[in-house]
Amino acid sequence: MSEQTETTSSTAAQRPEVNTESSGGQFEGKTVLESRDLDVYYGETQALQDVSLQIPEKQVTAMIGPSGCGKSTFLRCLNRMNDLVDTAHIEGDVFFNGKNIYADDVESVALRRRIGMVFQHPNPFPKTIYDNVAYGLRVQNNEVTDDIIEDSLRRAALWDEVKDQLDTSALDLSGGQQQRLCIARAIAVDPDVILMDEPASALDPIATSKIEDLIEELAEEYTVVIVTHNMQQAARISDKTAVFLTGGELVEFDDTNKIFENPENQRVEDYITGKFG
Amino acid sequence: MAAETDPTFDGGSELRRRKLLGQVFEGVLVASTLVGVLALVALFVLIGNDALGPAEADASWFLLYFVTLVAPTSVYTLLVRRDEVASSINGLSFATVFGSLIGSAVVYVVVDSVRPHDVAIYLVVGSLFPALVLAYNRITGGSHYTGPALPVSILFGLVSARILYPFIIPVISIVADWILFVVVVTGPVAAGLGLFVTSRWSRRYGAVTAVAVLGATLATAGVAITQGIDPALSVVLVSVVAGPVAVVSLDTFKRRETGRYGLLGPWLLIGGIVAGAWLERQLGIEGLETWLTPTLLLNSWSSFRPEQAGIYPQLVGSVLVVGTMAVLSFPVGVGAAIYLEEYAPSTGWRGRLATALDVNISNLAGVPSVVYGLLGLALFQNFFGVAPWLPRALGLKPSLVIAAAATLGLLILPIVIVSSQEALRSVPDELRQGSYGLGASRWQTIRNVVLPEAVPGILTGMILALGRAIGETAPLVIIGVATTTYSAPEGVFGSAAALPLQIFASAANSIPEYRTGVVAAASVILLATMLIMNSTAILIRNRYENN
Amino acid sequence: MSDREMTTLQRDGVAVTKERLYRLLLAGCAALTLAVTSGIIIALLGGTVSFFSEVSIVAYLTGTEWSPVINGKFGVLPLLSGTLVITVVSAVVALPIGLSIAVYLSEYATPKVRSVLKPALEILAAIPTVVYGYFALVYVTPFLDDVLPLDFGTFNALSAGVAVGLVIIPMVSSISEDAISSVPDSLRNAAYGLGSTKFDVSTKVVVPAATSGIVSSYVLALSRAIGETMIVVIAAGLSPKMPFFPDVLKNLTNSVQTITSGIVQVAGAENASGVLLNAMFALGMTLFVLTLTMNILAEAVRRRYREEYS
């Protein structure tokens, strides 16, 4: 195991409630999400091995790695989406603002109201554009106002394209627009964190670049965690990068620049330079 | 190599032989398929021929209806088929006109046989509490309690209606029937149409619509009274048929630029029949010698005079039994499907339980219908011999509408569950994930995302289940519902009756006019009901699959 | 931000309770299906046990006379014989035709033909059986009398059996077709690649590969034929008979009574009570055991073929 991951996990184990990372000075700002010794099993198969890392506030943290490396599994642990998989079994802890989200008194539904999610394939509901954005507010019993809808769509860079067709079906939009609608839908409820599971992998290059621009803007207000199999994308938009390799092992986690220019672990370097993966 | 050197090798004739064999085989397949189709055609043609008696009609009769009915509708159909917009408007128009016609017949017949007073008391008192809950919800902007409170308040309302019944009935029995029809039928229809128009246009138009429906109904009733006709039927027709048809037509006219002529479809059909009938009488043309007459539809049964025999009580009975069954069985069936598809995990003891339930349901679907009859008998006769006092204390007997409905409800439960499960399974998981990701709970996800998507599939299954229940005979015979009935059931606690039972009772009647006349006509009605239901289900399914 | 920090990750208790309530309610709906099965078993068992306390089980299973109302004779063999006759006739009609339709639909028919045939078959299955019974009695029997050189009674097993066969054709064809179309295309392509004709592929590759599914459809359809009631009651009459042998054709031209029509006859008897009423439940139990066994068998066979290709 690399020196880097060891440092991360040992510091975390000592001081869960302290959010500012002190060692090495590479973690500026507050930690929002932190996983400690996280193991995930699907039935008999282990999908994540002993993953410990800290996700800083209002930055873009990217998870990269070859397919089947557990990066999406890790993302789904952060808002307990894995609860919906019957065979999933989780050991270890995840802290959200210092609170263990796998504690008995935490309701996964309440957690997901604070940690939103955008999926690989655009999945707008077969409702109107307006109702899609309002959905989260409605299920959380919050007031829906036209201002919130407009603001969310503006922040998702979609307002100008759809403002005259808010009451038409969301399914009439193009794939890229649908994905931005899903982002608008997620930010309408004003979460702390937005998780994105390969949000651009199903889109064409133009739509992808729009989503990438959007992610960078979102990081000014939200903590963004993004899973991607596209290393260039991670390099372009993320501040921190975590590299997972086969078997669900977190091999290295550091500033994106460092990972891509001077990784400490040989396997990471091999992966980045395309020797495998 | 051998083939090249010897071009006349045996493969040539061998190949030809095999080709011939293949053709014979395909011929056999087509022939057996045709046997199945021909049997179906023979059934419809033979029974239809006896019921309608076209052989007696004059050649000029066919010519007349060709001119008034067949020719115009054929030309129209060809036109409409070319234009996609018109064809969709045509479908909507047919659904509205004939749907509301059937709806008005059912509503009138049921309210009339259950007695409008009773319906009015239960409807008005029963909806009082749910209305209060909804109003509270509206004012406070919703709370956690309104969801569960709604069914509880409905139950509460029905119970209080039952308690208040003896106090209200002397007061309300002074009121004329047709006014109660206005309360029971026109009220809800006007409100519903008003809300529909409000959602499509504006609140003002909605209010205008509601008032217009009410006004038109009252005006018609007034005219009917001055003409000395019973106003109740015209109240129902104006509210249930004219109201929706007018709203849908106007709505289509305003929204669509092209294809408006698609609205004409049902009217060409109805107009053709009316014009044909009028001319037939005017010109004195010899028409069909049909058993499918108003007498058949509106009279009570007669065991000795076939020309006077009617199936009105049986029709009312079938509608009441199957309607009650739907109320009892559909919610449970859909609920069970939701649990099995959306809640039940795949692992652990709950997972094993769910698997056991699935196996159990598929076995239930294979249990012969007579056995369900025996279950109904044991349940409502003496409660499995355990508590014979229980059915009696509840005022239940196996031959009542409610008992028949419950028995059929248990019979169709597996059908409803399996088709609802299929519909739920076809909702993409991505939608559920999206909803959970926004912090929706499981129930919120089901209610707001999964169910709306699954509705067409669930509806298809329900219609097919209704079609199955309408023709079901054996369980009703077993629980002891009278096979021949002379009066319609008086509400859900009245004695049951059903159309297939009468067919059963009279199929072997010694008077030939029954065998090849009355029963054939009754069978045609049953077959037509089944056909309409099945084609509606198929239409919904196709539309849903295309989208 | 500070406000949000304070909010916990718990949902309010009412919402959680509400979720539990809904879950419980829906689970209750699902559990009701278990209650239905138990209800059927309890109902049948109760009547059956009382019945066998009065009539010996040996007399029931080996008796050759069924005359419950008049003579109090409760031998089930004549009813089993009638059920067998009807089932055999319906099988002769439905099994070959159903399989042919299945092969035709999945291997030969164009999409347009399919789009007409499939709904037609659905209608064949959806016609109320009471109408089939009426059809058999009033139309099929006279037709058979005209066509065949046999002397048919008004009520006879052949026309009822043919009508039952019509009812179960769609069952055979749709389940068999499912089985046939789940045979992977790679198998077909391999056979075509070896120079087989369509006939060869259908008869030597596809149908054998789908055997267990086809067998399963046969068993299910026969189970349905055994449980069919109204057709038999209306068209086959109500006179229980032991099989005619060696004059086998008399089995077809005569009236027979099946288990199901035995139940209906007792139900229709005036003031059925006591042992007569219980006899109905004993017959119901016999029918239930028979059909359940066949359904489980069909499911077991079907499960095997699912494992083969998936």
PDB file of N, CA and C in Angstrom, chain B residues 162-229:
ATOM      1  N   ARG B 162     -73.960   4.912   7.225  1.00  0.00           N
ATOM      2  CA  ARG B 162     -74.762   3.756   7.624  1.00  0.00           C
ATOM      3  C   ARG B 162     -75.553   4.071   8.909  1.00  0.00           C
ATOM      4  N   ILE B 163     -74.871   4.775   9.829  1.00  0.00           N
ATOM      5  CA  ILE B 163     -75.527   5.083  11.109  1.00  0.00           C
ATOM      6  C   ILE B 163     -76.620   6.128  10.912  1.00  0.00           C
ATOM      7  N   LEU B 164     -76.321   7.127  10.103  1.00  0.00           N
ATOM      8  CA  LEU B 164     -77.283   8.220   9.910  1.00  0.00           C
ATOM      9  C   LEU B 164     -78.432   7.825   8.979  1.00  0.00           C
ATOM     10  N   TYR B 165     -78.229   6.719   8.256  1.00  0.00           N
ATOM     11  CA  TYR B 165     -79.180   6.313   7.222  1.00  0.00           C
ATOM     12  C   TYR B 165     -80.647   6.384   7.652  1.00  0.00           C
ATOM     13  N   PRO B 166     -81.011   5.727   8.794  1.00  0.00           N
ATOM     14  CA  PRO B 166     -82.438   5.747   9.163  1.00  0.00           C
ATOM     15  C   PRO B 166     -82.970   7.145   9.443  1.00  0.00           C
ATOM     16  N   PHE B 167     -82.084   8.067   9.833  1.00  0.00           N
ATOM     17  CA  PHE B 167     -82.557   9.422  10.127  1.00  0.00           C
ATOM     18  C   PHE B 167     -82.740  10.243   8.855  1.00  0.00           C
ATOM     19  N   ILE B 168     -81.899   9.956   7.871  1.00  0.00           N
ATOM     20  CA  ILE B 168     -81.953  10.758   6.652  1.00  0.00           C
ATOM     21  C   ILE B 168     -83.043  10.264   5.706  1.00  0.00           C
ATOM     22  N   ILE B 169     -83.241   8.949   5.702  1.00  0.00           N
ATOM     23  CA  ILE B 169     -84.087   8.378   4.658  1.00  0.00           C
ATOM     24  C   ILE B 169     -85.518   8.954   4.644  1.00  0.00           C
ATOM     25  N   PRO B 170     -86.160   9.212   5.814  1.00  0.00           N
ATOM     26  CA  PRO B 170     -87.512   9.804   5.720  1.00  0.00           C
ATOM     27  C   PRO B 170     -87.501  11.176   5.062  1.00  0.00           C
ATOM     28  N   VAL B 171     -86.465  11.937   5.335  1.00  0.00           N
ATOM     29  CA  VAL B 171     -86.378  13.282   4.753  1.00  0.00           C
ATOM     30  C   VAL B 171     -86.155  13.187   3.244  1.00  0.00           C
ATOM     31  N   ILE B 172     -85.227  12.326   2.884  1.00  0.00           N
ATOM     32  CA  ILE B 172     -84.782  12.314   1.494  1.00  0.00           C
ATOM     33  C   ILE B 172     -85.784  11.594   0.596  1.00  0.00           C
ATOM     34  N   SER B 173     -86.620  10.746   1.178  1.00  0.00           N
ATOM     35  CA  SER B 173     -87.521   9.981   0.310  1.00  0.00           C
ATOM     36  C   SER B 173     -88.620  10.861  -0.296  1.00  0.00           C
ATOM     37  N   ILE B 174     -88.764  12.086   0.226  1.00  0.00           N
ATOM     38  CA  ILE B 174     -89.738  13.005  -0.386  1.00  0.00           C
ATOM     39  C   ILE B 174     -89.205  13.498  -1.723  1.00  0.00           C
ATOM     40  N   VAL B 175     -87.884  13.586  -1.804  1.00  0.00           N
ATOM     41  CA  VAL B 175     -87.262  14.176  -2.993  1.00  0.00           C
ATOM     42  C   VAL B 175     -87.448  13.254  -4.188  1.00  0.00           C
ATOM     43  N   ALA B 176     -87.754  13.852  -5.339  1.00  0.00           N
ATOM     44  CA  ALA B 176     -87.954  13.059  -6.551  1.00  0.00           C
ATOM     45  C   ALA B 176     -86.649  12.396  -6.978  1.00  0.00           C
ATOM     46  N   ASP B 177     -86.799  11.219  -7.603  1.00  0.00           N
ATOM     47  CA  ASP B 177     -85.635  10.451  -8.028  1.00  0.00           C
ATOM     48  C   ASP B 177     -84.677  11.250  -8.900  1.00  0.00           C
ATOM     49  N   TRP B 178     -85.272  11.990  -9.833  1.00  0.00           N
ATOM     50  CA  TRP B 178     -84.384  12.635 -10.819  1.00  0.00           C
ATOM     51  C   TRP B 178     -83.498  13.687 -10.156  1.00  0.00           C
ATOM     52  N   ILE B 179     -83.974  14.307  -9.076  1.00  0.00           N
ATOM     53  CA  ILE B 179     -83.127  15.289  -8.377  1.00  0.00           C
ATOM     54  C   ILE B 179     -81.947  14.581  -7.731  1.00  0.00           C
ATOM     55  N   LEU B 180     -82.219  13.387  -7.195  1.00  0.00           N
ATOM     56  CA  LEU B 180     -81.131  12.617  -6.612  1.00  0.00           C
ATOM     57  C   LEU B 180     -80.127  12.196  -7.687  1.00  0.00           C
ATOM     58  N   PHE B 181     -80.656  11.879  -8.869  1.00  0.00           N
ATOM     59  CA  PHE B 181     -79.737  11.572  -9.979  1.00  0.00           C
ATOM     60  C   PHE B 181     -78.845  12.781 -10.271  1.00  0.00           C
ATOM     61  N   VAL B 182     -79.449  13.973 -10.206  1.00  0.00           N
ATOM     62  CA  VAL B 182     -78.642  15.177 -10.428  1.00  0.00           C
ATOM     63  C   VAL B 182     -77.529  15.267  -9.374  1.00  0.00           C
ATOM     64  N   VAL B 183     -77.913  15.018  -8.098  1.00  0.00           N
ATOM     65  CA  VAL B 183     -76.927  15.086  -7.022  1.00  0.00           C
ATOM     66  C   VAL B 183     -75.839  14.040  -7.218  1.00  0.00           C
ATOM     67  N   VAL B 184     -76.267  12.801  -7.518  1.00  0.00           N
ATOM     68  CA  VAL B 184     -75.340  11.673  -7.523  1.00  0.00           C
ATOM     69  C   VAL B 184     -74.499  11.639  -8.795  1.00  0.00           C
ATOM     70  N   VAL B 185     -75.113  11.960  -9.921  1.00  0.00           N
ATOM     71  CA  VAL B 185     -74.413  11.814 -11.198  1.00  0.00           C
ATOM     72  C   VAL B 185     -73.910  13.159 -11.718  1.00  0.00           C
ATOM     73  N   THR B 186     -74.815  14.101 -11.864  1.00  0.00           N
ATOM     74  CA  THR B 186     -74.428  15.367 -12.480  1.00  0.00           C
ATOM     75  C   THR B 186     -73.395  16.111 -11.634  1.00  0.00           C
ATOM     76  N   GLY B 187     -73.584  16.095 -10.315  1.00  0.00           N
ATOM     77  CA  GLY B 187     -72.652  16.800  -9.429  1.00  0.00           C
ATOM     78  C   GLY B 187     -71.208  16.391  -9.663  1.00  0.00           C
ATOM     79  N   PRO B 188     -70.899  15.102  -9.442  1.00  0.00           N
ATOM     80  CA  PRO B 188     -69.506  14.685  -9.645  1.00  0.00           C
ATOM     81  C   PRO B 188     -69.010  14.917 -11.072  1.00  0.00           C
ATOM     82  N   VAL B 189     -69.884  14.648 -12.072  1.00  0.00           N
ATOM     83  CA  VAL B 189     -69.441  14.815 -13.469  1.00  0.00           C
ATOM     84  C   VAL B 189     -69.105  16.282 -13.736  1.00  0.00           C
ATOM     85  N   ALA B 190     -69.998  17.192 -13.276  1.00  0.00           N
ATOM     86  CA  ALA B 190     -69.753  18.621 -13.510  1.00  0.00           C
ATOM     87  C   ALA B 190     -68.455  19.050 -12.823  1.00  0.00           C
ATOM     88  N   ALA B 191     -68.248  18.585 -11.589  1.00  0.00           N
ATOM     89  CA  ALA B 191     -67.021  18.941 -10.866  1.00  0.00           C
ATOM     90  C   ALA B 191     -65.801  18.407 -11.594  1.00  0.00           C
ATOM     91  N   GLY B 192     -65.902  17.151 -12.023  1.00  0.00           N
ATOM     92  CA  GLY B 192     -64.760  16.538 -12.705  1.00  0.00           C
ATOM     93  C   GLY B 192     -64.423  17.268 -13.999  1.00  0.00           C
ATOM     94  N   LEU B 193     -65.459  17.549 -14.802  1.00  0.00           N
ATOM     95  CA  LEU B 193     -65.209  18.254 -16.063  1.00  0.00           C
ATOM     96  C   LEU B 193     -64.662  19.649 -15.794  1.00  0.00           C
ATOM     97  N   GLY B 194     -65.207  20.304 -14.749  1.00  0.00           N
ATOM     98  CA  GLY B 194     -64.705  21.623 -14.396  1.00  0.00           C
ATOM     99  C   GLY B 194     -63.216  21.584 -14.084  1.00  0.00           C
ATOM    100  N   LEU B 195     -62.814  20.590 -13.287  1.00  0.00           N
ATOM    101  CA  LEU B 195     -61.394  20.470 -12.940  1.00  0.00           C
ATOM    102  C   LEU B 195     -60.554  20.182 -14.174  1.00  0.00           C
ATOM    103  N   PHE B 196     -61.097  19.329 -15.065  1.00  0.00           N
ATOM    104  CA  PHE B 196     -60.368  19.004 -16.282  1.00  0.00           C
ATOM    105  C   PHE B 196     -60.138  20.262 -17.112  1.00  0.00           C
ATOM    106  N   VAL B 197     -61.198  21.020 -17.297  1.00  0.00           N
ATOM    107  CA  VAL B 197     -61.078  22.244 -18.107  1.00  0.00           C
ATOM    108  C   VAL B 197     -60.144  23.238 -17.405  1.00  0.00           C
ATOM    109  N   THR B 198     -60.235  23.308 -16.070  1.00  0.00           N
ATOM    110  CA  THR B 198     -59.333  24.204 -15.340  1.00  0.00           C
ATOM    111  C   THR B 198     -57.874  23.853 -15.617  1.00  0.00           C
ATOM    112  N   SER B 199     -57.588  22.541 -15.629  1.00  0.00           N
ATOM    113  CA  SER B 199     -56.189  22.152 -15.841  1.00  0.00           C
ATOM    114  C   SER B 199     -55.761  22.404 -17.281  1.00  0.00           C
ATOM    115  N   ARG B 200     -56.719  22.303 -18.219  1.00  0.00           N
ATOM    116  CA  ARG B 200     -56.337  22.477 -19.622  1.00  0.00           C
ATOM    117  C   ARG B 200     -56.369  23.948 -20.034  1.00  0.00           C
ATOM    118  N   TRP B 201     -57.341  24.713 -19.506  1.00  0.00           N
ATOM    119  CA  TRP B 201     -57.498  26.090 -19.956  1.00  0.00           C
ATOM    120  C   TRP B 201     -57.305  27.077 -18.816  1.00  0.00           C
ATOM    121  N   SER B 202     -58.371  27.323 -18.105  1.00  0.00           N
ATOM    122  CA  SER B 202     -58.222  28.259 -17.001  1.00  0.00           C
ATOM    123  C   SER B 202     -59.341  28.007 -16.016  1.00  0.00           C
ATOM    124  N   ARG B 203     -59.181  28.572 -14.847  1.00  0.00           N
ATOM    125  CA  ARG B 203     -60.166  28.398 -13.799  1.00  0.00           C
ATOM    126  C   ARG B 203     -61.531  28.923 -14.229  1.00  0.00           C
ATOM    127  N   ARG B 204     -61.501  30.036 -14.988  1.00  0.00           N
ATOM    128  CA  ARG B 204     -62.773  30.632 -15.382  1.00  0.00           C
ATOM    129  C   ARG B 204     -63.554  29.706 -16.304  1.00  0.00           C
ATOM    130  N   TYR B 205     -62.846  29.175 -17.307  1.00  0.00           N
ATOM    131  CA  TYR B 205     -63.515  28.245 -18.212  1.00  0.00           C
ATOM    132  C   TYR B 205     -64.008  27.022 -17.455  1.00  0.00           C
ATOM    133  N   GLY B 206     -63.222  26.598 -16.460  1.00  0.00           N
ATOM    134  CA  GLY B 206     -63.620  25.441 -15.665  1.00  0.00           C
ATOM    135  C   GLY B 206     -64.944  25.691 -14.983  1.00  0.00           C
ATOM    136  N   ALA B 207     -65.073  26.874 -14.358  1.00  0.00           N
ATOM    137  CA  ALA B 207     -66.318  27.215 -13.672  1.00  0.00           C
ATOM    138  C   ALA B 207     -67.467  27.270 -14.665  1.00  0.00           C
ATOM    139  N   VAL B 208     -67.203  27.890 -15.832  1.00  0.00           N
ATOM    140  CA  VAL B 208     -68.241  27.982 -16.862  1.00  0.00           C
ATOM    141  C   VAL B 208     -68.699  26.586 -17.264  1.00  0.00           C
ATOM    142  N   THR B 209     -67.743  25.669 -17.458  1.00  0.00           N
ATOM    143  CA  THR B 209     -68.090  24.300 -17.866  1.00  0.00           C
ATOM    144  C   THR B 209     -68.984  23.637 -16.837  1.00  0.00           C
ATOM    145  N   ALA B 210     -68.565  23.723 -15.565  1.00  0.00           N
ATOM    146  CA  ALA B 210     -69.341  23.071 -14.515  1.00  0.00           C
ATOM    147  C   ALA B 210     -70.768  23.604 -14.488  1.00  0.00           C
ATOM    148  N   VAL B 211     -70.884  24.924 -14.562  1.00  0.00           N
ATOM    149  CA  VAL B 211     -72.217  25.533 -14.522  1.00  0.00           C
ATOM    150  C   VAL B 211     -73.018  25.126 -15.764  1.00  0.00           C
ATOM    151  N   ALA B 212     -72.346  25.074 -16.922  1.00  0.00           N
ATOM    152  CA  ALA B 212     -73.046  24.721 -18.155  1.00  0.00           C
ATOM    153  C   ALA B 212     -73.594  23.304 -18.085  1.00  0.00           C
ATOM    154  N   VAL B 213     -72.784  22.377 -17.582  1.00  0.00           N
ATOM    155  CA  VAL B 213     -73.249  20.981 -17.484  1.00  0.00           C
ATOM    156  C   VAL B 213     -74.465  20.910 -16.577  1.00  0.00           C
ATOM    157  N   LEU B 214     -74.347  21.580 -15.421  1.00  0.00           N
ATOM    158  CA  LEU B 214     -75.454  21.573 -14.466  1.00  0.00           C
ATOM    159  C   LEU B 214     -76.712  22.185 -15.094  1.00  0.00           C
ATOM    160  N   GLY B 215     -76.524  23.345 -15.745  1.00  0.00           N
ATOM    161  CA  GLY B 215     -77.658  24.046 -16.346  1.00  0.00           C
ATOM    162  C   GLY B 215     -78.315  23.218 -17.431  1.00  0.00           C
ATOM    163  N   ALA B 216     -77.498  22.651 -18.316  1.00  0.00           N
ATOM    164  CA  ALA B 216     -78.049  21.866 -19.417  1.00  0.00           C
ATOM    165  C   ALA B 216     -78.837  20.686 -18.879  1.00  0.00           C
ATOM    166  N   THR B 217     -78.278  20.044 -17.831  1.00  0.00           N
ATOM    167  CA  THR B 217     -78.961  18.890 -17.256  1.00  0.00           C
ATOM    168  C   THR B 217     -80.318  19.296 -16.690  1.00  0.00           C
ATOM    169  N   LEU B 218     -80.323  20.380 -15.933  1.00  0.00           N
ATOM    170  CA  LEU B 218     -81.584  20.817 -15.326  1.00  0.00           C
ATOM    171  C   LEU B 218     -82.593  21.210 -16.399  1.00  0.00           C
ATOM    172  N   ALA B 219     -82.107  21.889 -17.442  1.00  0.00           N
ATOM    173  CA  ALA B 219     -83.004  22.308 -18.520  1.00  0.00           C
ATOM    174  C   ALA B 219     -83.632  21.083 -19.179  1.00  0.00           C
ATOM    175  N   THR B 220     -82.805  20.075 -19.474  1.00  0.00           N
ATOM    176  CA  THR B 220     -83.329  18.868 -20.102  1.00  0.00           C
ATOM    177  C   THR B 220     -84.355  18.201 -19.205  1.00  0.00           C
ATOM    178  N   ALA B 221     -84.019  18.140 -17.912  1.00  0.00           N
ATOM    179  CA  ALA B 221     -84.950  17.523 -16.977  1.00  0.00           C
ATOM    180  C   ALA B 221     -86.286  18.280 -16.998  1.00  0.00           C
ATOM    181  N   GLY B 222     -86.201  19.620 -17.047  1.00  0.00           N
ATOM    182  CA  GLY B 222     -87.417  20.425 -17.093  1.00  0.00           C
ATOM    183  C   GLY B 222     -88.244  20.095 -18.312  1.00  0.00           C
ATOM    184  N   VAL B 223     -87.608  20.037 -19.470  1.00  0.00           N
ATOM    185  CA  VAL B 223     -88.320  19.719 -20.709  1.00  0.00           C
ATOM    186  C   VAL B 223     -88.951  18.338 -20.605  1.00  0.00           C
ATOM    187  N   ALA B 224     -88.175  17.377 -20.069  1.00  0.00           N
ATOM    188  CA  ALA B 224     -88.683  16.012 -19.966  1.00  0.00           C
ATOM    189  C   ALA B 224     -89.934  15.977 -19.102  1.00  0.00           C
ATOM    190  N   ILE B 225     -89.921  16.755 -17.993  1.00  0.00           N
ATOM    191  CA  ILE B 225     -91.085  16.741 -17.096  1.00  0.00           C
ATOM    192  C   ILE B 225     -92.312  17.300 -17.815  1.00  0.00           C
ATOM    193  N   THR B 226     -92.103  18.396 -18.542  1.00  0.00           N
ATOM    194  CA  THR B 226     -93.252  18.978 -19.243  1.00  0.00           C
ATOM    195  C   THR B 226     -93.775  18.040 -20.324  1.00  0.00           C
ATOM    196  N   GLN B 227     -92.899  17.195 -20.886  1.00  0.00           N
ATOM    197  CA  GLN B 227     -93.328  16.242 -21.908  1.00  0.00           C
ATOM    198  C   GLN B 227     -93.884  14.969 -21.284  1.00  0.00           C
ATOM    199  N   GLY B 228     -93.792  14.877 -19.956  1.00  0.00           N
ATOM    200  CA  GLY B 228     -94.306  13.688 -19.297  1.00  0.00           C
ATOM    201  C   GLY B 228     -93.398  12.477 -19.398  1.00  0.00           C
ATOM    202  N   ILE B 229     -92.108  12.705 -19.656  1.00  0.00           N
ATOM    203  CA  ILE B 229     -91.157  11.589 -19.719  1.00  0.00           C
ATOM    204  C   ILE B 229     -90.408  11.543 -18.386  1.00  0.00           C
TER     205      ILE B 229
END
